[in-house]
mmCIF file of C-alpha atoms in Angstrom:
data_model
loop_
_atom_site.group_PDB
_atom_site.id
_atom_site.type_symbol
_atom_site.label_atom_id
_atom_site.label_comp_id
_atom_site.label_asym_id
_atom_site.label_seq_id
_atom_site.Cartn_x
_atom_site.Cartn_y
_atom_site.Cartn_z
ATOM 1 C CA GLY A 6 41.117 73.599 -0.380
ATOM 2 C CA LEU A 7 39.489 76.081 1.943
ATOM 3 C CA ASN A 8 38.833 79.806 1.589
ATOM 4 C CA VAL A 9 38.294 81.342 5.023
ATOM 5 C CA LYS A 10 37.648 84.956 5.983
ATOM 6 C CA LYS A 11 38.500 84.526 9.668
ATOM 7 C CA LEU A 12 40.171 81.461 11.188
ATOM 8 C CA ASN A 13 40.823 80.953 14.907
ATOM 9 C CA LEU A 14 42.857 77.858 15.791
ATOM 10 C CA ASP A 15 43.053 77.590 19.586
ATOM 11 C CA GLY A 16 43.480 73.818 20.042
ATOM 12 C CA GLY A 17 42.732 70.435 18.551
ATOM 13 C CA VAL A 18 43.775 69.411 15.039
ATOM 14 C CA LEU A 19 43.061 71.188 11.749
ATOM 15 C CA THR A 20 43.725 69.224 8.553
ATOM 16 C CA ALA A 21 42.858 70.578 5.101
ATOM 17 C CA ALA A 22 44.003 69.094 1.809
ATOM 18 C CA GLY A 23 45.001 71.162 -1.188
ATOM 19 C CA PHE A 24 45.701 74.898 -1.228
ATOM 20 C CA ASN A 25 44.016 76.790 1.611
ATOM 21 C CA GLU A 26 43.712 80.569 1.643
ATOM 22 C CA ILE A 27 42.785 83.215 4.153
ATOM 23 C CA GLU A 28 40.598 85.519 2.097
ATOM 24 C CA PRO A 29 42.068 88.861 0.954
ATOM 25 C CA ASN A 30 40.971 92.319 2.077
ATOM 26 C CA GLY A 31 40.925 91.948 5.827
ATOM 27 C CA GLY A 32 41.110 88.195 6.322
ATOM 28 C CA VAL A 33 42.587 87.060 9.649
ATOM 29 C CA PHE A 34 44.283 83.869 10.839
ATOM 30 C CA ASN A 35 44.644 83.772 14.647
ATOM 31 C CA TRP A 36 46.735 80.797 15.794
ATOM 32 C CA SER A 37 47.143 80.338 19.548
ATOM 33 C CA GLY A 38 47.218 76.539 19.895
ATOM 34 C CA GLY A 39 46.545 73.217 18.258
ATOM 35 C CA ILE A 40 48.051 71.218 15.413
ATOM 36 C CA LEU A 41 48.036 72.525 11.850
ATOM 37 C CA TYR A 42 48.306 70.373 8.714
ATOM 38 C CA GLY A 43 48.287 71.483 5.084
ATOM 39 C CA GLN A 44 49.365 74.364 2.870
ATOM 40 C CA TRP A 45 48.087 77.768 4.006
ATOM 41 C CA ASP A 46 48.354 81.153 2.290
ATOM 42 C CA VAL A 47 47.805 84.625 3.756
ATOM 43 C CA PRO A 48 47.610 87.358 1.069
ATOM 44 C CA SER A 49 49.082 90.825 1.377
ATOM 45 C CA SER A 50 45.842 92.457 2.509
ATOM 46 C CA SER A 51 45.279 89.981 5.357
ATOM 47 C CA SER A 52 47.033 89.051 8.594
ATOM 48 C CA LEU A 53 48.471 86.175 10.633
ATOM 49 C CA ASN A 54 48.639 86.439 14.435
ATOM 50 C CA ILE A 55 50.571 83.772 16.377
ATOM 51 C CA SER A 56 50.303 83.620 20.166
ATOM 52 C CA GLY A 57 49.640 81.189 23.001
ATOM 53 C CA SER A 58 51.745 78.698 24.896
ATOM 54 C CA GLU A 59 52.293 75.848 22.425
ATOM 55 C CA LYS A 60 51.330 74.980 18.857
ATOM 56 C CA VAL A 61 52.437 72.539 16.121
ATOM 57 C CA LEU A 62 53.105 72.977 12.395
ATOM 58 C CA GLN A 63 53.151 69.407 11.181
ATOM 59 C CA SER A 64 55.783 67.899 8.877
ATOM 60 C CA VAL A 65 55.575 68.925 5.199
ATOM 61 C CA SER A 66 52.989 71.606 6.083
ATOM 62 C CA SER A 67 53.478 75.289 5.290
ATOM 63 C CA ILE A 68 52.292 78.815 5.958
ATOM 64 C CA SER A 69 53.053 81.423 3.287
ATOM 65 C CA SER A 70 52.190 84.999 4.167
ATOM 66 C CA ALA A 71 52.548 88.231 2.233
ATOM 67 C CA GLY A 72 50.495 90.039 4.841
ATOM 68 C CA THR A 73 50.979 91.637 8.237
ATOM 69 C CA ASN A 74 52.166 89.008 10.696
ATOM 70 C CA THR A 75 52.719 89.181 14.455
ATOM 71 C CA TRP A 76 54.113 86.636 16.909
ATOM 72 C CA SER A 77 53.520 87.514 20.565
ATOM 73 C CA GLY A 78 54.073 85.905 23.945
ATOM 74 C CA ALA A 79 56.640 83.377 25.121
ATOM 75 C CA GLY A 80 55.117 80.186 23.742
ATOM 76 C CA LEU A 81 56.756 77.345 21.851
ATOM 77 C CA LEU A 82 56.259 76.792 18.132
ATOM 78 C CA ASN A 83 56.858 73.122 17.359
ATOM 79 C CA VAL A 84 57.711 72.385 13.735
ATOM 80 C CA GLY A 85 58.025 69.071 11.927
ATOM 81 C CA LYS A 86 60.649 68.135 9.362
ATOM 82 C CA ALA A 87 60.255 69.765 5.935
ATOM 83 C CA SER A 88 57.685 72.239 7.240
ATOM 84 C CA ILE A 89 58.037 75.786 5.914
ATOM 85 C CA ILE A 90 57.054 79.264 7.046
ATOM 86 C CA ARG A 91 57.431 81.873 4.289
ATOM 87 C CA ASN A 92 57.266 85.596 4.970
ATOM 88 C CA SER A 93 57.128 88.028 2.072
ATOM 89 C CA GLY A 94 55.322 90.712 4.065
ATOM 90 C CA THR A 95 56.194 91.923 7.556
ATOM 91 C CA PHE A 96 56.699 89.452 10.398
ATOM 92 C CA THR A 97 56.963 91.188 13.776
ATOM 93 C CA VAL A 98 58.064 89.292 16.896
ATOM 94 C CA LEU A 99 56.823 90.934 20.096
ATOM 95 C CA GLY A 100 57.936 88.453 22.768
ATOM 96 C CA ASP A 101 60.335 85.682 23.788
ATOM 97 C CA ALA A 102 59.019 82.671 21.892
ATOM 98 C CA SER A 103 61.101 79.732 20.630
ATOM 99 C CA VAL A 104 61.004 77.375 17.647
ATOM 100 C CA TYR A 105 61.648 73.674 18.226
ATOM 101 C CA ASN A 106 61.920 70.856 15.662
ATOM 102 C CA TYR A 107 60.072 68.101 17.491
ATOM 103 C CA THR A 108 60.377 65.355 14.866
ATOM 104 C CA GLY A 109 64.013 65.405 13.750
ATOM 105 C CA GLY A 110 64.908 63.552 10.578
ATOM 106 C CA GLY A 111 65.459 66.782 8.656
ATOM 107 C CA SER A 112 65.246 70.507 9.130
ATOM 108 C CA ALA A 113 62.308 72.834 8.812
ATOM 109 C CA VAL A 114 62.799 76.219 7.092
ATOM 110 C CA PHE A 115 61.783 79.819 7.768
ATOM 111 C CA VAL A 116 62.088 81.758 4.499
ATOM 112 C CA ASN A 117 62.176 85.543 4.784
ATOM 113 C CA THR A 118 61.927 87.558 1.578
ATOM 114 C CA GLY A 119 60.164 90.459 3.286
ATOM 115 C CA THR A 120 60.925 92.151 6.606
ATOM 116 C CA PHE A 121 61.409 90.182 9.821
ATOM 117 C CA ILE A 122 61.362 92.449 12.889
ATOM 118 C CA LYS A 123 62.153 91.570 16.499
ATOM 119 C CA ALA A 124 60.435 94.496 18.148
ATOM 120 C CA GLY A 125 59.916 93.310 21.734
ATOM 121 C CA GLY A 126 61.046 90.887 24.387
ATOM 122 C CA THR A 127 64.534 89.783 25.309
ATOM 123 C CA ASN A 128 65.256 86.521 23.460
ATOM 124 C CA THR A 129 63.671 84.782 20.471
ATOM 125 C CA THR A 130 65.367 81.483 19.685
ATOM 126 C CA PHE A 131 65.420 79.148 16.717
ATOM 127 C CA LEU A 132 66.614 76.076 18.617
ATOM 128 C CA HIS A 133 69.165 73.800 16.938
ATOM 129 C CA ASN A 134 67.791 70.525 18.320
ATOM 130 C CA ASN A 135 66.851 67.702 15.897
ATOM 131 C CA ALA A 136 68.133 69.620 12.830
ATOM 132 C CA GLY A 137 66.257 72.726 13.918
ATOM 133 C CA MET A 138 64.625 75.277 11.630
ATOM 134 C CA ASP A 139 66.939 76.940 9.119
ATOM 135 C CA PHE A 140 66.537 80.684 8.681
ATOM 136 C CA ASN A 141 66.897 81.690 5.013
ATOM 137 C CA ASN A 142 66.987 85.432 4.401
ATOM 138 C CA SER A 143 66.929 87.388 1.162
ATOM 139 C CA GLY A 144 65.028 90.295 2.701
ATOM 140 C CA THR A 145 65.647 92.357 5.843
ATOM 141 C CA VAL A 146 66.104 91.141 9.399
ATOM 142 C CA SER A 147 65.709 94.016 11.875
ATOM 143 C CA VAL A 148 66.433 93.404 15.568
ATOM 144 C CA ARG A 149 65.152 96.342 17.613
ATOM 145 C CA SER A 150 64.890 94.621 20.997
ATOM 146 C CA GLY A 151 66.864 91.907 22.774
ATOM 147 C CA ILE A 152 68.456 88.906 21.068
ATOM 148 C CA LEU A 153 67.526 86.922 17.990
ATOM 149 C CA SER A 154 69.246 83.535 18.238
ATOM 150 C CA LEU A 155 69.642 81.649 14.953
ATOM 151 C CA GLY A 156 70.502 78.129 16.058
ATOM 152 C CA SER A 157 70.266 76.206 12.802
ATOM 153 C CA GLY A 158 72.080 78.351 10.285
ATOM 154 C CA GLY A 159 70.534 78.817 6.869
ATOM 155 C CA ILE A 160 71.143 80.566 3.575
ATOM 156 C CA GLY A 161 71.260 84.300 2.964
ATOM 157 C CA THR A 162 71.091 85.816 -0.508
ATOM 158 C CA ASN A 163 71.556 89.592 -0.758
ATOM 159 C CA GLY A 164 70.116 89.851 2.736
ATOM 160 C CA THR A 165 70.273 92.694 5.249
ATOM 161 C CA TYR A 166 70.806 92.192 8.988
ATOM 162 C CA ASP A 167 70.142 95.420 10.880
ATOM 163 C CA VAL A 168 70.665 95.396 14.651
ATOM 164 C CA ALA A 169 69.885 98.343 16.916
ATOM 165 C CA ALA A 170 72.079 99.451 19.811
ATOM 166 C CA ASP A 171 71.934 97.122 22.832
ATOM 167 C CA SER A 172 70.452 94.349 20.659
ATOM 168 C CA ARG A 173 72.100 91.326 19.082
ATOM 169 C CA ILE A 174 71.900 88.471 16.595
ATOM 170 C CA ASP A 175 73.479 85.294 17.934
ATOM 171 C CA TRP A 176 74.653 82.815 15.316
ATOM 172 C CA SER A 177 74.571 80.111 17.938
ATOM 173 C CA SER A 178 74.774 76.821 16.036
ATOM 174 C CA GLY A 179 74.565 75.349 12.559
ATOM 175 C CA GLU A 180 76.077 76.621 9.315
ATOM 176 C CA ALA A 181 75.058 79.865 7.628
ATOM 177 C CA PHE A 182 76.001 80.481 3.986
ATOM 178 C CA LEU A 183 75.691 84.103 2.877
ATOM 179 C CA HIS A 184 75.618 84.670 -0.878
ATOM 180 C CA GLY A 185 75.608 87.852 -2.909
ATOM 181 C CA ASN A 186 75.715 91.301 -1.344
ATOM 182 C CA THR A 187 75.076 90.924 2.382
ATOM 183 C CA VAL A 188 74.658 94.024 4.540
ATOM 184 C CA PHE A 189 75.244 94.156 8.304
ATOM 185 C CA SER A 190 74.095 97.513 9.695
ATOM 186 C CA GLY A 191 73.105 99.226 12.925
ATOM 187 C CA ALA A 192 74.844 99.924 16.223
ATOM 188 C CA GLY A 193 74.112 96.462 17.657
ATOM 189 C CA THR A 194 76.081 93.203 17.512
ATOM 190 C CA ASN A 195 76.287 90.087 15.371
ATOM 191 C CA ARG A 196 77.901 87.373 17.511
ATOM 192 C CA ILE A 197 79.139 83.965 16.374
ATOM 193 C CA ILE A 198 79.123 81.760 19.472
ATOM 194 C CA GLY A 199 78.836 78.194 18.213
ATOM 195 C CA GLY A 200 77.772 78.301 14.607
ATOM 196 C CA SER A 201 79.697 79.206 11.476
ATOM 197 C CA ILE A 202 79.232 81.803 8.746
ATOM 198 C CA THR A 203 80.622 81.310 5.232
ATOM 199 C CA PHE A 204 80.638 84.266 2.863
ATOM 200 C CA ALA A 205 80.090 82.629 -0.496
ATOM 201 C CA GLY A 206 80.682 85.324 -3.086
ATOM 202 C CA GLY A 207 79.519 88.861 -3.630
ATOM 203 C CA THR A 208 80.393 91.889 -1.518
ATOM 204 C CA SER A 209 79.476 92.083 2.147
ATOM 205 C CA THR A 210 79.205 95.383 4.012
ATOM 206 C CA LEU A 211 79.597 95.938 7.734
ATOM 207 C CA SER A 212 78.611 99.407 8.840
#
């Protein structure tokens, strides 16, 4: 695998076998375009910055980040089946981007065990098309601006969904299964408009 201090992927195709790591202590992965293959890790002392109009995370590829992550602009993130994005740090969405499963044949997965924040823009959408990208949450989802649309369901385990006033989470398609102690907080809205939510044990709190 690769160990890289600073990686800029603006276009083309990047393929790297094995385990690939952005170096700790100030490493940076800037991804604004192109096609990404392989297994990539961003440690807690480094950062991932996603931007640009269109990019592709290929099937069975993954990005795992414990660092500081930002996603800006209104571009499209194309994901292949069985691809995974894992956030155990902070993942801050600043714009109106969308996620689209361009291969079908199985879902992709976003796994949040840290803090996922929608801090800007009006609408960030996990599209349901072609099995979509499930959103699994055992950390905190915090919507401070606009709408976060979860179009493919997913699994929550002891997760928190905090929505500020005048903001909203739309459970717009797919099936969500919430296990353990789920907390819904804030003055905003959780809206089921086409999907389903099943509370599968534990105690859920709406405040």
